C-alpha atoms as a PDB file:
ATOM      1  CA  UNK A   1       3.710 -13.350   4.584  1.00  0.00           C
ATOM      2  CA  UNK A   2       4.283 -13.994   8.057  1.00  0.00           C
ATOM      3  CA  UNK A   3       6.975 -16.230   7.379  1.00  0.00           C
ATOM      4  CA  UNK A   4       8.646 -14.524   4.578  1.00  0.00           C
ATOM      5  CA  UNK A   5       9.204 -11.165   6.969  1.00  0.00           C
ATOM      6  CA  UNK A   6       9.207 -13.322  10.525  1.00  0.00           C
ATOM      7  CA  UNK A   7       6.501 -11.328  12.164  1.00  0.00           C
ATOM      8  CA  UNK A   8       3.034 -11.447  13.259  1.00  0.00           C
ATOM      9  CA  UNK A   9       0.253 -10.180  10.563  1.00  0.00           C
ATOM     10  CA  UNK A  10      -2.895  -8.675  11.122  1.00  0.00           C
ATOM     11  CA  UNK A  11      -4.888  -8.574   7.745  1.00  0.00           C
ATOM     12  CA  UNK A  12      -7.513  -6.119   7.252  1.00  0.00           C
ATOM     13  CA  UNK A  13     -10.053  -8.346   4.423  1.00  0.00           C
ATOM     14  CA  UNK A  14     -11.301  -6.709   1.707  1.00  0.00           C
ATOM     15  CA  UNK A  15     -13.713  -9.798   0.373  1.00  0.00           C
ATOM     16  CA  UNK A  16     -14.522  -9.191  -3.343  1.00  0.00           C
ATOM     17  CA  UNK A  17     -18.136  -9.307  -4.068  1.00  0.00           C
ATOM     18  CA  UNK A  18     -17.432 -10.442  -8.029  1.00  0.00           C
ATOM     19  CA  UNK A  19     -15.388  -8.347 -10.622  1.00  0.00           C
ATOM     20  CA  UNK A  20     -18.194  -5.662 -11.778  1.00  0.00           C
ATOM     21  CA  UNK A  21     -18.621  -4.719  -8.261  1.00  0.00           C
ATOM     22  CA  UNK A  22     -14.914  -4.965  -7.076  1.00  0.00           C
ATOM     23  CA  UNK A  23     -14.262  -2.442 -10.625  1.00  0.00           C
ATOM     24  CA  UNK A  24     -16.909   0.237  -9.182  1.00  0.00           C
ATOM     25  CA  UNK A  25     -15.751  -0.065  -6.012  1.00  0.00           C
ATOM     26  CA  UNK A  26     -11.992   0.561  -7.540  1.00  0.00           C
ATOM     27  CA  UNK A  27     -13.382   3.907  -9.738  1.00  0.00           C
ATOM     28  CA  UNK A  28     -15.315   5.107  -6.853  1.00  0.00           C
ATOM     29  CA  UNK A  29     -12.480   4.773  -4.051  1.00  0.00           C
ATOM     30  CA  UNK A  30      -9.865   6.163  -6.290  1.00  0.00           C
ATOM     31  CA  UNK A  31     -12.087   9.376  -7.901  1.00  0.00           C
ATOM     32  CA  UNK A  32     -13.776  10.228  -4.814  1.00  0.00           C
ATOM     33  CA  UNK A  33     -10.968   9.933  -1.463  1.00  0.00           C
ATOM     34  CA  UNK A  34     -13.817  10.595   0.679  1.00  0.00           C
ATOM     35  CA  UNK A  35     -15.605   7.552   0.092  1.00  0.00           C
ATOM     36  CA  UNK A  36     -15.768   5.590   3.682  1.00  0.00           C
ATOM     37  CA  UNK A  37     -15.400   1.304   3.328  1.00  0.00           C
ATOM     38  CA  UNK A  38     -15.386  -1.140   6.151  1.00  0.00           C
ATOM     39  CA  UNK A  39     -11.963  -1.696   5.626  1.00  0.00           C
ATOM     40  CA  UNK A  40     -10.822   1.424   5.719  1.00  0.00           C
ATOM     41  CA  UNK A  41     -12.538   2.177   9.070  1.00  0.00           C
ATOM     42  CA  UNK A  42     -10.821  -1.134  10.160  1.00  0.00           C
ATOM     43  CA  UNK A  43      -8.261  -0.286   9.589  1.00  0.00           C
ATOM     44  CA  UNK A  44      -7.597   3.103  10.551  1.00  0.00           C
ATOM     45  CA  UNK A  45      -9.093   2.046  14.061  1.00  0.00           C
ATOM     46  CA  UNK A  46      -6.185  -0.579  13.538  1.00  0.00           C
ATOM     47  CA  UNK A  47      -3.075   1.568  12.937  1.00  0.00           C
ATOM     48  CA  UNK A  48      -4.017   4.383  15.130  1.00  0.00           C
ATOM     49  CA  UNK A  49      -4.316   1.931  17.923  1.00  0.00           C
ATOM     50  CA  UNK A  50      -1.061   0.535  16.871  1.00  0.00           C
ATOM     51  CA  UNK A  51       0.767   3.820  16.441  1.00  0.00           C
ATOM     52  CA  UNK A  52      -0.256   5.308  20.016  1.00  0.00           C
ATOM     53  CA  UNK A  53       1.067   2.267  21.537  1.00  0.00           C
ATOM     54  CA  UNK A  54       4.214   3.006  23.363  1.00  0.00           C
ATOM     55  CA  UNK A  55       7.409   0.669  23.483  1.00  0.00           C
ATOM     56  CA  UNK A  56       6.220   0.565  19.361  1.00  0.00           C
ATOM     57  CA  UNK A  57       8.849   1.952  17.264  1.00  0.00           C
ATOM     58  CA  UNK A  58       7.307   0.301  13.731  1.00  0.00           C
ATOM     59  CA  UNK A  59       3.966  -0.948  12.213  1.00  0.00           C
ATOM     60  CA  UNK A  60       3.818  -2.219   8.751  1.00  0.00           C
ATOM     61  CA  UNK A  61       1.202  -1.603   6.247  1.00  0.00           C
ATOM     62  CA  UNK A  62       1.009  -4.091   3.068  1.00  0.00           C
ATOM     63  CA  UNK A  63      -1.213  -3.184   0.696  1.00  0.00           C
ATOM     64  CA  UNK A  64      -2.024  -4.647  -3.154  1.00  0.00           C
ATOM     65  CA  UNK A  65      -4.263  -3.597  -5.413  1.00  0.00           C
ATOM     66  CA  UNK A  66      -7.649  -2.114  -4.474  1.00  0.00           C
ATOM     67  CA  UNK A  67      -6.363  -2.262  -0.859  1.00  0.00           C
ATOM     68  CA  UNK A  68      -3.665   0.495  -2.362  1.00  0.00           C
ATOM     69  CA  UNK A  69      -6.733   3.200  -2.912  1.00  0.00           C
ATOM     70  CA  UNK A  70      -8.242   2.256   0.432  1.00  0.00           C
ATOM     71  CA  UNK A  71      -4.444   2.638   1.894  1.00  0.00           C
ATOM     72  CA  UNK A  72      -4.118   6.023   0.335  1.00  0.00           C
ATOM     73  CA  UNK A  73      -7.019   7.310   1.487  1.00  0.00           C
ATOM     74  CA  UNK A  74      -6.594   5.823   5.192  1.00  0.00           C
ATOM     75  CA  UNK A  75      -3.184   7.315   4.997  1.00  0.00           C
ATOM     76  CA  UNK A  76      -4.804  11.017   4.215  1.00  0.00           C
ATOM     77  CA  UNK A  77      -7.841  10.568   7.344  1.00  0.00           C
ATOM     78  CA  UNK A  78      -4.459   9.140   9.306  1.00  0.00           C
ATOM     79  CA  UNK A  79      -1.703  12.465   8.059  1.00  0.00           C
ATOM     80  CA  UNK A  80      -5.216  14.723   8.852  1.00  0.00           C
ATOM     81  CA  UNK A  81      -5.771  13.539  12.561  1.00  0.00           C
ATOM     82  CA  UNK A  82      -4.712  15.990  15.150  1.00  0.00           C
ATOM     83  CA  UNK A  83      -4.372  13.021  17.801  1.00  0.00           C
ATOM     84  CA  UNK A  84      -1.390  11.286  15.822  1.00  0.00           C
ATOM     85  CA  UNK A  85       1.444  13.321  16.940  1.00  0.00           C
ATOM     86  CA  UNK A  86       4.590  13.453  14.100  1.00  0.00           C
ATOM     87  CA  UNK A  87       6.561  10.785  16.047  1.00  0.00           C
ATOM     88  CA  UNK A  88       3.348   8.301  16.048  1.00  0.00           C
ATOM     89  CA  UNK A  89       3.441   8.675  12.589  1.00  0.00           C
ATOM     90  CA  UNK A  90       7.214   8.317  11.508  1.00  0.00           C
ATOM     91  CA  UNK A  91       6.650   4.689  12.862  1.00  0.00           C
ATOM     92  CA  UNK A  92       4.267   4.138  10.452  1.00  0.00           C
ATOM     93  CA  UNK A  93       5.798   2.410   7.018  1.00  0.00           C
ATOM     94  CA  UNK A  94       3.368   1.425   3.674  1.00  0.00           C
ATOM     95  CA  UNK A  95       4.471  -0.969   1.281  1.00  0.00           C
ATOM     96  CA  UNK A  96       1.977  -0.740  -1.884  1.00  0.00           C
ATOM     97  CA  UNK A  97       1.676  -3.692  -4.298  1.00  0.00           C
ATOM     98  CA  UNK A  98      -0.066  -3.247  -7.615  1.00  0.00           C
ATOM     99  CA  UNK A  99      -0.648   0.744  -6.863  1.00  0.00           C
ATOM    100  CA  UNK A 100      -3.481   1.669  -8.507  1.00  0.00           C
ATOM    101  CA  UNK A 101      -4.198   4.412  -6.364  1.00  0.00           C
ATOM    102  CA  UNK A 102      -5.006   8.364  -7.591  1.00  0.00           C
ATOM    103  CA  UNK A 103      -3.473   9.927  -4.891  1.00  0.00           C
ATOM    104  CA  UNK A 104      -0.982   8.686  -2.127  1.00  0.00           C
ATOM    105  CA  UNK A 105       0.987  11.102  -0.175  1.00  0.00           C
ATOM    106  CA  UNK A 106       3.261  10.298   2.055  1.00  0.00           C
ATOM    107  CA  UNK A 107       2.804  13.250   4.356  1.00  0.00           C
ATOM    108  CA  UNK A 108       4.399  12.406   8.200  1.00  0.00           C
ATOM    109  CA  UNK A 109       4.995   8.686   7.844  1.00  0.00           C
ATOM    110  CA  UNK A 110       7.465   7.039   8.151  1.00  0.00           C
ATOM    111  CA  UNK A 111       8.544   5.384   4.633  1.00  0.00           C
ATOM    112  CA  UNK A 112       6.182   4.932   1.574  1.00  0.00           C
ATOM    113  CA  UNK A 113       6.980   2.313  -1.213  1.00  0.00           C
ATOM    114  CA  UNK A 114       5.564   1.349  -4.061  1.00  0.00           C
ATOM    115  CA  UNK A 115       6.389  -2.370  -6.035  1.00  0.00           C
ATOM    116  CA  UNK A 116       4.830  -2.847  -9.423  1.00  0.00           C
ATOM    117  CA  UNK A 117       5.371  -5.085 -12.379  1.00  0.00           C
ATOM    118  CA  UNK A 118       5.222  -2.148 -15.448  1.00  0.00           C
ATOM    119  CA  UNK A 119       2.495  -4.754 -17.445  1.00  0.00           C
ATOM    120  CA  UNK A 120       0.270  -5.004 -14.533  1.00  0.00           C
ATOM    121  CA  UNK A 121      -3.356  -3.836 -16.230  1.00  0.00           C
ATOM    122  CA  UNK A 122      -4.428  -2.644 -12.258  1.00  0.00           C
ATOM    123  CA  UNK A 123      -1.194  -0.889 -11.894  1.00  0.00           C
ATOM    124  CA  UNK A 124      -1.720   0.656 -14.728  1.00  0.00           C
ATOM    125  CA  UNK A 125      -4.221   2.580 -13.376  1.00  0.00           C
ATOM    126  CA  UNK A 126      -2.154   4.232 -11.109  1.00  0.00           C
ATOM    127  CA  UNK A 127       1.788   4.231 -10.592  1.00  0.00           C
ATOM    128  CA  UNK A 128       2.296   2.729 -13.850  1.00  0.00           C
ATOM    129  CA  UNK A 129      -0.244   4.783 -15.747  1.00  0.00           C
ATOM    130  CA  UNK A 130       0.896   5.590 -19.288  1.00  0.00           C
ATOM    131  CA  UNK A 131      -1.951   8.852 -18.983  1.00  0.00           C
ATOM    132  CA  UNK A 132      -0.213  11.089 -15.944  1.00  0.00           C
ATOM    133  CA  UNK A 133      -2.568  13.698 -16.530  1.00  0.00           C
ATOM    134  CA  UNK A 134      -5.452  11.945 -16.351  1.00  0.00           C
ATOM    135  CA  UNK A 135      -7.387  13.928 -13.477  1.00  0.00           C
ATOM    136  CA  UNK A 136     -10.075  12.781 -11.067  1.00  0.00           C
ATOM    137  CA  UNK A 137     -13.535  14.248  -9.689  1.00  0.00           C
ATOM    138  CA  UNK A 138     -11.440  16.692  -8.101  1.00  0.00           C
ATOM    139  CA  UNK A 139      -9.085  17.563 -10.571  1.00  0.00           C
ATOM    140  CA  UNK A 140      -6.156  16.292  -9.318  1.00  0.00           C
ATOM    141  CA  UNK A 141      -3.660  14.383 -11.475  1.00  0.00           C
ATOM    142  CA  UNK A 142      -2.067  11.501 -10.660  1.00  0.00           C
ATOM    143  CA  UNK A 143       0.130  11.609  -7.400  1.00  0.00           C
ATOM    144  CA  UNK A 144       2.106   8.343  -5.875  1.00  0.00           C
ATOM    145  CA  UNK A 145       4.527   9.895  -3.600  1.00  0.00           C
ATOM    146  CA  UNK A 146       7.522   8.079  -1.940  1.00  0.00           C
ATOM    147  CA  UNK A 147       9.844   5.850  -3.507  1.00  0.00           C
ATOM    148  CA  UNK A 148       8.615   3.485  -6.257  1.00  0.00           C
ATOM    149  CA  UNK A 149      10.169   0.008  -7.506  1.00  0.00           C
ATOM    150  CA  UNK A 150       9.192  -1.431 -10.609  1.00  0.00           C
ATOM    151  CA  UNK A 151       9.839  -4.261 -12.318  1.00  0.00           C
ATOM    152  CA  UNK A 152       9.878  -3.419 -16.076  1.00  0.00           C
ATOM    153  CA  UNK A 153       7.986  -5.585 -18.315  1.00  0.00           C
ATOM    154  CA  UNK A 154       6.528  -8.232 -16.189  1.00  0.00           C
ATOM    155  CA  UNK A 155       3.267  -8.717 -16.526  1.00  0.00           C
ATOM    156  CA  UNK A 156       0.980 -10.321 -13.701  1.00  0.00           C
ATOM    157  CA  UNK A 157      -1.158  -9.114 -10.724  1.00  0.00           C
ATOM    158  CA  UNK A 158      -1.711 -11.575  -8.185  1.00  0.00           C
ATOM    159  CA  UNK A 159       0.102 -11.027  -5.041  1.00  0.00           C
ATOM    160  CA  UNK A 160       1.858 -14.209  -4.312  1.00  0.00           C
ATOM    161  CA  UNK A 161       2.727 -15.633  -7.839  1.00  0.00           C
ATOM    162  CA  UNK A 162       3.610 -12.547  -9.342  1.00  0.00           C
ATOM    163  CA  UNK A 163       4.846 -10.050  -6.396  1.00  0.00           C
ATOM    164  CA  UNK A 164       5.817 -11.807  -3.723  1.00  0.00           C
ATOM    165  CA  UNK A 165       8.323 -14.299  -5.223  1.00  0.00           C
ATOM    166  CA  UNK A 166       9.198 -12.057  -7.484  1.00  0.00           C
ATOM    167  CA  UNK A 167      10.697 -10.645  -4.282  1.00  0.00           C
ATOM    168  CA  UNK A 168      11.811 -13.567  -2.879  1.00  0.00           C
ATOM    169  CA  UNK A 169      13.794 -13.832  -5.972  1.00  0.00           C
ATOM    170  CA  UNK A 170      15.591 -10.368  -5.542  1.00  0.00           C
ATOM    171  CA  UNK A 171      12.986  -8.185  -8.271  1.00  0.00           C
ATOM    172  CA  UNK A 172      12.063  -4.794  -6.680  1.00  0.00           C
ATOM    173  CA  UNK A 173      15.947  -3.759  -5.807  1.00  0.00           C
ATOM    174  CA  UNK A 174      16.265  -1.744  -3.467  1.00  0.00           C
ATOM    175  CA  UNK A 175      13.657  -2.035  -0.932  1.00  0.00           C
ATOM    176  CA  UNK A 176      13.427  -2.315   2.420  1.00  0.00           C
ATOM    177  CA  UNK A 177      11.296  -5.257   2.116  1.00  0.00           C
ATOM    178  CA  UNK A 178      14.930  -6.976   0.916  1.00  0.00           C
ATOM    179  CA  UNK A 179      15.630  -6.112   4.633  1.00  0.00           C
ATOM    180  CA  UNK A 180      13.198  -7.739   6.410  1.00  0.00           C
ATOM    181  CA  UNK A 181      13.368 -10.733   4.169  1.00  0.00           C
ATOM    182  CA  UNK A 182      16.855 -10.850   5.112  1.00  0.00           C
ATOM    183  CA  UNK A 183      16.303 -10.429   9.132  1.00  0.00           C
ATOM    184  CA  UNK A 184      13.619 -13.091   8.994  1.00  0.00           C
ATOM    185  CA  UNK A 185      15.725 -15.520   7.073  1.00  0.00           C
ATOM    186  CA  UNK A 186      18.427 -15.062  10.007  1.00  0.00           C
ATOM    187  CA  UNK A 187      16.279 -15.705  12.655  1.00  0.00           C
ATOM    188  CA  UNK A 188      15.080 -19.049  11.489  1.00  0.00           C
ATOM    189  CA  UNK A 189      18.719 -20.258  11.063  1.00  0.00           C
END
């Protein structure tokens, strides 16, 4: 990814532990936002450091798949903190892969967009859910705010094969991503 949008990455690793646990993890993260992971603490620690820092003006969060319901509830602890000022957060833009989040709001950030193929089975638990008012623990229905991309009737959830050249080949029209693709390719020639 690095090369594909010509900047530095810092990942924050979810490891999977096998698919039964990764699936619990997935039902308990997106029914109950309050649920704390080691990746989410990571990376709000993370962002907030990055979004203090001045002489910043953008940070960059990719997200995909179960990372999308630890995103959307790192973006509600990060919209809730009384230390990130409204300009610390309008630097702060989420790209979400595979959404399968309940909830994501985009509250003060900066830009929130979600890419999904419409035949991904995880998407389909979230932006592409055919079931809108299926509610969680809290009785909330489903909520992806920001704008949303979506590739209609591709199938596939991995991010590489299935997302990310999909983007290199011009699917998901209309995002910014396109533009940072576009810088990056400049640079290098």
């Amino acid at each position: 990814m690095g090369h594909m949008f010509g900047r530095r990455i810092a990942a924050v690793h979810n490891p999977t532990d096998c698919m039964g646990v990764d699936l619990l993890e997935c039902c308990v993260g997106k029914l109950w936002d309050d649920w704390s992971t080691d990746p989410r603490e990571v990376a709000i620690e993370q962002l907030k450091r990055a979004l203090v820092l001045e002489g910043k003006s953008k940070v960059v969060l990719i997200c995909h798949s179960q990372g999308t319901i630890i995103a959307s509830n790192v973006l509600r602890v990060l919209n809730e903190d009384r230390d990130l000022t409204d300009r610390h957060l309008a630097k702060l833009e989420v790209y979400a892969f595979a959404n399968c989040a309940h909830q994501m709001e985009k509250g003060r950030i900066g830009r929130l967009e979600t890419l999904s193929n419409t035949l991904d089975t995880v998407a389909m638990l979230g932006s592409c859910c055919p079931y809108k008012e299926w509610r969680d623990v809290d009785g909330e229905t489903i909520n992806i705010e920001g704008r949303k991309f979506f590739e209609e009737g591709k199938r596939g959830h991995m991010l590489e094969t299935h997302y990310l050249q999909g983007l290199e080949q011009g699917e998901y029209a209309g995002s910014k991503l396109h533009d940072y693709r576009k810088e990056a390719k400049s640079k290098s020639t």
